[in-house]
Every structure is written in structure tokens, then in C-alpha cells.
Amino acid sequence: MQENRTHSEKKIFGCVSSGRRAEILEEEEISSPLRKADCDSITNSFFSMLRRAYEDGNLIIKGRNDDVYV
């Protein structure tokens, strides 16, 4: 993968520690482009999990369903 780097990328990687370079490369690998359908599926799954936790009383959202006194 290193041989496909642009001049600017090589210059930047030359200025950071090897540990930080590894972090940058790992983040780049993880955040590769995703298909919209995959993003939508992941997002829907996440919100479904949050919704179930809220409905089961395992998630409390501050400011929601609080009594209001006047």
C-alpha cells in the first residue's frame, strides 16, 4: 500500500511517528467508502437498538418524559 502513496502523503507520513502513522493507516482502512445501502442498514440497526433499549427502560434520554411543573 505504501508504494501507491502520493508525494504529499509520503511527506506527511515522514513527519509523524511510526505509531501515529499506524493509527492513520488503520483509520483510513476502517473508513473506506461504503455503499449507501450498507450505511442505511447499519444506521437503521443502530437506531433500532437504541429504540428497543429506550422502550425497555434501559436507556434514559434526559429531558424526555420529564414532568414539567409551572
CSV table of C-alpha atoms in Angstrom, one decimal:
chain,number,residue,atom,x,y,z
A,1,MET,CA,0.0,0.0,0.0
A,2,GLN,CA,2.9,2.4,0.8
A,3,GLU,CA,4.1,2.3,-2.9
A,4,ASN,CA,0.8,3.8,-4.0
A,5,ARG,CA,1.2,6.9,-1.9
A,6,THR,CA,1.3,10.4,-3.4
A,7,HIS,CA,4.3,12.6,-2.8
A,8,SER,CA,2.3,14.7,-0.3
A,9,GLU,CA,1.2,11.6,1.7
A,10,LYS,CA,4.8,10.3,1.8
A,11,LYS,CA,5.9,13.7,3.0
A,12,ILE,CA,3.2,13.8,5.8
A,13,PHE,CA,3.9,10.2,6.9
A,14,GLY,CA,7.6,11.1,7.0
A,15,CYS,CA,6.8,13.8,9.6
A,16,VAL,CA,4.8,11.7,12.1
A,17,SER,CA,5.8,9.0,14.5
A,18,SER,CA,5.5,5.4,13.4
A,19,GLY,CA,2.8,4.9,16.0
A,20,ARG,CA,0.7,7.8,14.7
A,21,ARG,CA,1.4,6.6,11.1
A,22,ALA,CA,-0.1,3.2,12.0
A,23,GLU,CA,-3.1,4.9,13.6
A,24,ILE,CA,-3.7,7.0,10.5
A,25,LEU,CA,-3.4,4.0,8.2
A,26,GLU,CA,-5.7,1.9,10.4
A,27,GLU,CA,-8.4,4.7,10.4
A,28,GLU,CA,-8.0,5.0,6.6
A,29,GLU,CA,-8.6,1.3,6.2
A,30,ILE,CA,-11.6,1.3,8.5
A,31,SER,CA,-13.2,4.3,6.9
A,32,SER,CA,-13.1,3.1,3.4
A,33,PRO,CA,-16.1,4.1,1.2
A,34,LEU,CA,-19.3,2.2,1.9
A,35,ARG,CA,-22.3,1.7,-0.3
A,36,LYS,CA,-25.3,3.8,0.7
A,37,ALA,CA,-27.4,0.7,1.3
A,38,ASP,CA,-24.8,-0.6,3.8
A,39,CYS,CA,-24.8,2.8,5.6
A,40,ASP,CA,-28.6,2.9,5.8
A,41,SER,CA,-28.7,-0.7,7.1
A,42,ILE,CA,-26.1,0.0,9.8
A,43,THR,CA,-27.8,3.2,10.8
A,44,ASN,CA,-31.3,1.6,11.0
A,45,SER,CA,-29.8,-1.3,13.1
A,46,PHE,CA,-28.2,1.2,15.5
A,47,PHE,CA,-31.4,3.2,15.9
A,48,SER,CA,-33.5,0.1,16.3
A,49,MET,CA,-31.2,-1.0,19.1
A,50,LEU,CA,-31.5,2.4,20.8
A,51,ARG,CA,-35.3,2.4,20.4
A,52,ARG,CA,-35.6,-1.1,22.0
A,53,ALA,CA,-33.3,0.0,24.9
A,54,TYR,CA,-35.4,3.1,25.4
A,55,GLU,CA,-38.7,1.2,25.3
A,56,ASP,CA,-37.4,-1.5,27.7
A,57,GLY,CA,-36.3,1.3,30.1
A,58,ASN,CA,-32.6,0.6,29.7
A,59,LEU,CA,-31.9,3.9,28.1
A,60,ILE,CA,-32.9,7.2,29.6
A,61,ILE,CA,-32.9,10.3,27.4
A,62,LYS,CA,-32.6,13.4,29.6
A,63,GLY,CA,-35.5,15.8,29.0
A,64,ARG,CA,-37.8,13.2,27.6
A,65,ASN,CA,-40.9,12.3,29.5
A,66,ASP,CA,-39.9,14.5,32.4
A,67,ASP,CA,-42.7,16.1,34.4
A,68,VAL,CA,-43.0,19.8,33.9
A,69,TYR,CA,-44.0,22.0,36.8
A,70,VAL,CA,-45.3,25.5,36.5
